[in-house]
């Protein structure tokens, strides 16, 4: 039997938090520390304080913690930034979207998702920015403000700005429930998020279909049910064309709340 680690008793961990397991199942993250399966601290991450974050994998399958940072780490670097990656195996960190590579100070209410386990190495991010503090008239006017973006963790990987989620978060009538809280699909080809669509008074779920996404064909049950084979892990990274202007169009008449955001083959659908 392995020893039991009790938070807040004989250690510096807060009593209201619990270890989070990394994708490999061999490492855990607890309040900025990396633990092994025996609940022993093997290293501390170079982060000023725990913030909104997600566990996932780097491009090579290595366990990682991807987080926003509002200050640099105690060892210097790796912040401030809207997306910082920490390697749980060797303790190194890297700024993907931050001041050290030309991006602004991280916007308010930044969340991320690195759950594309069938296509590791991609991290989706959503930021609200000034609208979260009630400055809705200025929403989306600055870099990363009110935006969705996708980050490639490979060396020299791109930061792909997908579009605006148009949610006001705490600056609107729906408050916390209007935070986008972006989630990437297992294949890394679709992104789910919530939006109150510029303070509309309701929050709906939207899906971004990236160009690499392939729609499934309807299932044929004419010869009885057959189990669906497990999908193979995609080898190609989801490509995104970022040079085309994004235009927003609204449909009126029969469907007064149907919106689409198009840029090439990029499409956002509102589920109602």
GROMACS .gro file of C-alpha atoms in nm:
model
  272
    1UNK     CA    1   0.000   0.000   0.000
    2UNK     CA    2   0.116   0.351  -0.075
    3UNK     CA    3   0.114   0.622   0.192
    4UNK     CA    4  -0.186   0.852   0.206
    5UNK     CA    5  -0.122   1.221   0.145
    6UNK     CA    6  -0.372   1.433   0.336
    7UNK     CA    7  -0.389   1.792   0.217
    8UNK     CA    8  -0.346   2.046   0.495
    9UNK     CA    9  -0.205   1.796   0.749
   10UNK     CA   10   0.172   1.807   0.788
   11UNK     CA   11   0.224   1.967   0.447
   12UNK     CA   12   0.173   2.298   0.271
   13UNK     CA   13  -0.115   2.188   0.047
   14UNK     CA   14  -0.451   2.354   0.095
   15UNK     CA   15  -0.713   2.120   0.248
   16UNK     CA   16  -0.980   2.201  -0.014
   17UNK     CA   17  -0.789   2.079  -0.323
   18UNK     CA   18  -0.716   1.732  -0.461
   19UNK     CA   19  -0.451   1.591  -0.698
   20UNK     CA   20  -0.542   1.592  -1.068
   21UNK     CA   21  -0.420   1.296  -1.272
   22UNK     CA   22  -0.219   1.358  -1.591
   23UNK     CA   23  -0.307   1.174  -1.916
   24UNK     CA   24  -0.036   0.910  -1.865
   25UNK     CA   25  -0.181   0.811  -1.529
   26UNK     CA   26   0.168   0.823  -1.380
   27UNK     CA   27   0.187   1.185  -1.264
   28UNK     CA   28  -0.042   1.416  -1.069
   29UNK     CA   29  -0.064   1.793  -1.024
   30UNK     CA   30  -0.147   1.943  -0.687
   31UNK     CA   31  -0.127   2.316  -0.618
   32UNK     CA   32   0.171   2.377  -0.848
   33UNK     CA   33   0.356   2.058  -0.756
   34UNK     CA   34   0.403   1.740  -0.962
   35UNK     CA   35   0.351   1.415  -0.771
   36UNK     CA   36   0.423   1.054  -0.861
   37UNK     CA   37   0.188   0.759  -0.807
   38UNK     CA   38   0.310   0.732  -0.445
   39UNK     CA   39   0.193   1.089  -0.384
   40UNK     CA   40   0.551   1.207  -0.347
   41UNK     CA   41   0.647   1.551  -0.478
   42UNK     CA   42   0.897   1.508  -0.761
   43UNK     CA   43   0.918   1.871  -0.875
   44UNK     CA   44   0.754   2.212  -0.850
   45UNK     CA   45   0.632   2.399  -1.155
   46UNK     CA   46   0.769   2.742  -1.242
   47UNK     CA   47   0.441   2.929  -1.196
   48UNK     CA   48   0.366   3.226  -0.975
   49UNK     CA   49   0.035   3.082  -0.860
   50UNK     CA   50  -0.219   2.828  -0.988
   51UNK     CA   51  -0.464   2.983  -1.236
   52UNK     CA   52  -0.718   2.857  -1.490
   53UNK     CA   53  -0.549   2.556  -1.649
   54UNK     CA   54  -0.597   2.222  -1.820
   55UNK     CA   55  -0.406   1.896  -1.819
   56UNK     CA   56  -0.320   1.747  -2.158
   57UNK     CA   57  -0.038   1.633  -2.380
   58UNK     CA   58   0.238   1.806  -2.568
   59UNK     CA   59   0.282   1.725  -2.938
   60UNK     CA   60   0.499   1.422  -2.849
   61UNK     CA   61   0.254   1.281  -2.593
   62UNK     CA   62   0.437   1.412  -2.287
   63UNK     CA   63   0.216   1.507  -1.992
   64UNK     CA   64   0.161   1.881  -1.972
   65UNK     CA   65  -0.018   2.151  -1.778
   66UNK     CA   66  -0.139   2.442  -1.990
   67UNK     CA   67  -0.234   2.755  -1.802
   68UNK     CA   68  -0.278   3.131  -1.804
   69UNK     CA   69  -0.019   3.326  -1.604
   70UNK     CA   70  -0.054   3.684  -1.480
   71UNK     CA   71   0.306   3.706  -1.361
   72UNK     CA   72   0.636   3.537  -1.441
   73UNK     CA   73   0.735   3.223  -1.253
   74UNK     CA   74   0.957   3.230  -0.942
   75UNK     CA   75   1.250   3.110  -1.154
   76UNK     CA   76   1.185   3.382  -1.412
   77UNK     CA   77   1.009   3.367  -1.747
   78UNK     CA   78   0.698   3.168  -1.839
   79UNK     CA   79   0.463   3.460  -1.786
   80UNK     CA   80   0.276   3.678  -1.804
   81UNK     CA   81   0.086   3.506  -2.082
   82UNK     CA   82  -0.254   3.383  -2.194
   83UNK     CA   83  -0.108   3.036  -2.252
   84UNK     CA   84   0.195   2.886  -2.080
   85UNK     CA   85   0.288   2.519  -2.119
   86UNK     CA   86   0.455   2.322  -1.839
   87UNK     CA   87   0.626   1.989  -1.908
   88UNK     CA   88   0.539   1.764  -1.612
   89UNK     CA   89   0.821   1.520  -1.686
   90UNK     CA   90   1.122   1.754  -1.683
   91UNK     CA   91   0.969   2.068  -1.527
   92UNK     CA   92   1.047   2.297  -1.821
   93UNK     CA   93   0.799   2.562  -1.934
   94UNK     CA   94   0.732   2.756  -2.251
   95UNK     CA   95   0.536   3.070  -2.335
   96UNK     CA   96   0.305   3.015  -2.632
   97UNK     CA   97   0.098   3.332  -2.607
   98UNK     CA   98   0.257   3.596  -2.384
   99UNK     CA   99   0.442   3.921  -2.351
  100UNK     CA  100   0.780   3.764  -2.427
  101UNK     CA  101   0.666   3.675  -2.780
  102UNK     CA  102   0.475   3.992  -2.859
  103UNK     CA  103   0.125   3.930  -2.723
  104UNK     CA  104  -0.049   4.163  -2.475
  105UNK     CA  105  -0.098   4.102  -2.105
  106UNK     CA  106  -0.345   3.812  -2.073
  107UNK     CA  107  -0.710   3.919  -2.104
  108UNK     CA  108  -0.952   3.869  -1.819
  109UNK     CA  109  -1.130   3.535  -1.797
  110UNK     CA  110  -0.901   3.317  -2.006
  111UNK     CA  111  -0.971   2.943  -2.018
  112UNK     CA  112  -0.811   2.662  -2.214
  113UNK     CA  113  -0.864   2.299  -2.315
  114UNK     CA  114  -0.610   2.034  -2.421
  115UNK     CA  115  -0.834   1.727  -2.443
  116UNK     CA  116  -0.752   1.628  -2.804
  117UNK     CA  117  -0.606   1.294  -2.694
  118UNK     CA  118  -0.648   1.143  -3.044
  119UNK     CA  119  -0.441   1.428  -3.188
  120UNK     CA  120  -0.221   1.554  -2.901
  121UNK     CA  121  -0.044   1.885  -2.897
  122UNK     CA  122  -0.333   2.121  -2.968
  123UNK     CA  123  -0.471   2.363  -2.708
  124UNK     CA  124  -0.787   2.571  -2.755
  125UNK     CA  125  -0.816   2.901  -2.566
  126UNK     CA  126  -1.098   3.148  -2.501
  127UNK     CA  127  -1.058   3.499  -2.356
  128UNK     CA  128  -1.328   3.751  -2.268
  129UNK     CA  129  -1.128   4.064  -2.192
  130UNK     CA  130  -1.275   4.406  -2.120
  131UNK     CA  131  -1.640   4.298  -2.157
  132UNK     CA  132  -1.595   4.089  -1.844
  133UNK     CA  133  -1.567   4.416  -1.650
  134UNK     CA  134  -1.863   4.582  -1.819
  135UNK     CA  135  -1.678   4.763  -2.099
  136UNK     CA  136  -1.892   4.590  -2.359
  137UNK     CA  137  -1.870   4.877  -2.609
  138UNK     CA  138  -1.497   4.799  -2.648
  139UNK     CA  139  -1.529   4.421  -2.668
  140UNK     CA  140  -1.325   4.253  -2.940
  141UNK     CA  141  -1.132   4.561  -3.048
  142UNK     CA  142  -0.789   4.452  -2.921
  143UNK     CA  143  -0.572   4.150  -2.992
  144UNK     CA  144  -0.702   3.839  -2.807
  145UNK     CA  145  -0.997   4.034  -2.664
  146UNK     CA  146  -1.323   3.833  -2.693
  147UNK     CA  147  -1.137   3.577  -2.904
  148UNK     CA  148  -1.106   3.203  -2.961
  149UNK     CA  149  -0.764   3.076  -3.063
  150UNK     CA  150  -0.588   2.745  -3.122
  151UNK     CA  151  -0.225   2.679  -3.026
  152UNK     CA  152   0.011   2.422  -3.176
  153UNK     CA  153   0.263   2.304  -2.913
  154UNK     CA  154   0.519   2.179  -3.163
  155UNK     CA  155   0.848   2.370  -3.194
  156UNK     CA  156   0.774   2.685  -3.397
  157UNK     CA  157   0.405   2.592  -3.389
  158UNK     CA  158   0.146   2.849  -3.492
  159UNK     CA  159  -0.110   3.043  -3.291
  160UNK     CA  160  -0.430   3.039  -3.497
  161UNK     CA  161  -0.685   3.310  -3.417
  162UNK     CA  162  -1.018   3.148  -3.502
  163UNK     CA  163  -1.274   3.420  -3.442
  164UNK     CA  164  -1.475   3.609  -3.179
  165UNK     CA  165  -1.707   3.424  -2.942
  166UNK     CA  166  -1.908   3.743  -2.876
  167UNK     CA  167  -1.983   3.671  -2.513
  168UNK     CA  168  -1.980   3.936  -2.242
  169UNK     CA  169  -1.934   3.700  -1.947
  170UNK     CA  170  -1.970   3.873  -1.613
  171UNK     CA  171  -2.030   4.200  -1.797
  172UNK     CA  172  -2.369   4.076  -1.917
  173UNK     CA  173  -2.690   3.974  -1.745
  174UNK     CA  174  -2.599   3.603  -1.740
  175UNK     CA  175  -2.278   3.657  -1.544
  176UNK     CA  176  -2.060   3.352  -1.483
  177UNK     CA  177  -2.278   3.128  -1.700
  178UNK     CA  178  -2.184   3.331  -2.007
  179UNK     CA  179  -1.814   3.250  -1.979
  180UNK     CA  180  -1.715   3.061  -2.298
  181UNK     CA  181  -1.514   2.783  -2.123
  182UNK     CA  182  -1.383   2.650  -2.453
  183UNK     CA  183  -1.348   2.269  -2.499
  184UNK     CA  184  -1.158   2.102  -2.785
  185UNK     CA  185  -1.279   1.771  -2.932
  186UNK     CA  186  -1.080   1.445  -2.896
  187UNK     CA  187  -0.966   1.468  -3.260
  188UNK     CA  188  -0.874   1.836  -3.231
  189UNK     CA  189  -1.100   1.928  -3.523
  190UNK     CA  190  -1.393   2.090  -3.340
  191UNK     CA  191  -1.427   2.342  -3.059
  192UNK     CA  192  -1.726   2.384  -2.826
  193UNK     CA  193  -1.798   2.700  -2.627
  194UNK     CA  194  -2.080   2.899  -2.471
  195UNK     CA  195  -2.184   3.256  -2.552
  196UNK     CA  196  -2.454   3.503  -2.459
  197UNK     CA  197  -2.401   3.661  -2.804
  198UNK     CA  198  -2.339   4.018  -2.697
  199UNK     CA  199  -2.562   4.015  -2.391
  200UNK     CA  200  -2.868   3.861  -2.557
  201UNK     CA  201  -3.008   3.742  -2.223
  202UNK     CA  202  -2.953   3.371  -2.288
  203UNK     CA  203  -2.651   3.144  -2.322
  204UNK     CA  204  -2.623   2.891  -2.603
  205UNK     CA  205  -2.366   2.631  -2.707
  206UNK     CA  206  -2.172   2.683  -3.028
  207UNK     CA  207  -1.942   2.453  -3.223
  208UNK     CA  208  -1.652   2.563  -3.443
  209UNK     CA  209  -1.582   2.309  -3.716
  210UNK     CA  210  -1.222   2.343  -3.829
  211UNK     CA  211  -1.129   2.260  -4.191
  212UNK     CA  212  -0.979   1.923  -4.088
  213UNK     CA  213  -1.315   1.807  -3.951
  214UNK     CA  214  -1.501   1.544  -4.156
  215UNK     CA  215  -1.873   1.503  -4.107
  216UNK     CA  216  -1.983   1.148  -4.030
  217UNK     CA  217  -2.210   0.971  -4.277
  218UNK     CA  218  -2.555   0.853  -4.156
  219UNK     CA  219  -2.545   0.504  -4.010
  220UNK     CA  220  -2.704   0.229  -4.222
  221UNK     CA  221  -2.903  -0.011  -4.003
  222UNK     CA  222  -3.065  -0.198  -4.296
  223UNK     CA  223  -2.857  -0.509  -4.219
  224UNK     CA  224  -2.879  -0.478  -3.843
  225UNK     CA  225  -2.660  -0.306  -3.592
  226UNK     CA  226  -2.282  -0.324  -3.627
  227UNK     CA  227  -2.036  -0.179  -3.378
  228UNK     CA  228  -1.850   0.126  -3.499
  229UNK     CA  229  -1.473   0.066  -3.519
  230UNK     CA  230  -1.258   0.287  -3.301
  231UNK     CA  231  -1.114   0.583  -3.496
  232UNK     CA  232  -0.745   0.584  -3.573
  233UNK     CA  233  -0.544   0.869  -3.428
  234UNK     CA  234  -0.514   1.145  -3.691
  235UNK     CA  235  -0.162   1.209  -3.815
  236UNK     CA  236  -0.227   1.540  -3.982
  237UNK     CA  237  -0.259   1.857  -3.782
  238UNK     CA  238  -0.584   2.052  -3.827
  239UNK     CA  239  -0.503   2.318  -4.085
  240UNK     CA  240  -0.648   2.665  -4.044
  241UNK     CA  241  -0.650   2.937  -4.306
  242UNK     CA  242  -0.599   3.262  -4.117
  243UNK     CA  243  -0.549   3.498  -4.412
  244UNK     CA  244  -0.914   3.527  -4.513
  245UNK     CA  245  -1.137   3.795  -4.359
  246UNK     CA  246  -1.409   3.673  -4.127
  247UNK     CA  247  -1.760   3.791  -4.201
  248UNK     CA  248  -2.060   3.756  -3.973
  249UNK     CA  249  -2.407   3.715  -4.118
  250UNK     CA  250  -2.745   3.689  -3.950
  251UNK     CA  251  -3.052   3.506  -4.078
  252UNK     CA  252  -3.391   3.663  -4.023
  253UNK     CA  253  -3.744   3.552  -4.092
  254UNK     CA  254  -3.810   3.186  -4.015
  255UNK     CA  255  -3.502   3.162  -3.791
  256UNK     CA  256  -3.437   3.485  -3.607
  257UNK     CA  257  -3.161   3.343  -3.389
  258UNK     CA  258  -2.951   3.150  -3.643
  259UNK     CA  259  -2.605   3.289  -3.685
  260UNK     CA  260  -2.307   3.172  -3.888
  261UNK     CA  261  -1.942   3.276  -3.887
  262UNK     CA  262  -1.759   3.189  -4.205
  263UNK     CA  263  -1.398   3.211  -4.320
  264UNK     CA  264  -1.329   2.967  -4.599
  265UNK     CA  265  -1.454   2.637  -4.465
  266UNK     CA  266  -1.470   2.757  -4.104
  267UNK     CA  267  -1.821   2.734  -3.965
  268UNK     CA  268  -1.989   2.806  -3.632
  269UNK     CA  269  -2.327   2.648  -3.569
  270UNK     CA  270  -2.578   2.745  -3.300
  271UNK     CA  271  -2.758   2.449  -3.149
  272UNK     CA  272  -3.113   2.534  -3.044
   0.00000   0.00000   0.00000
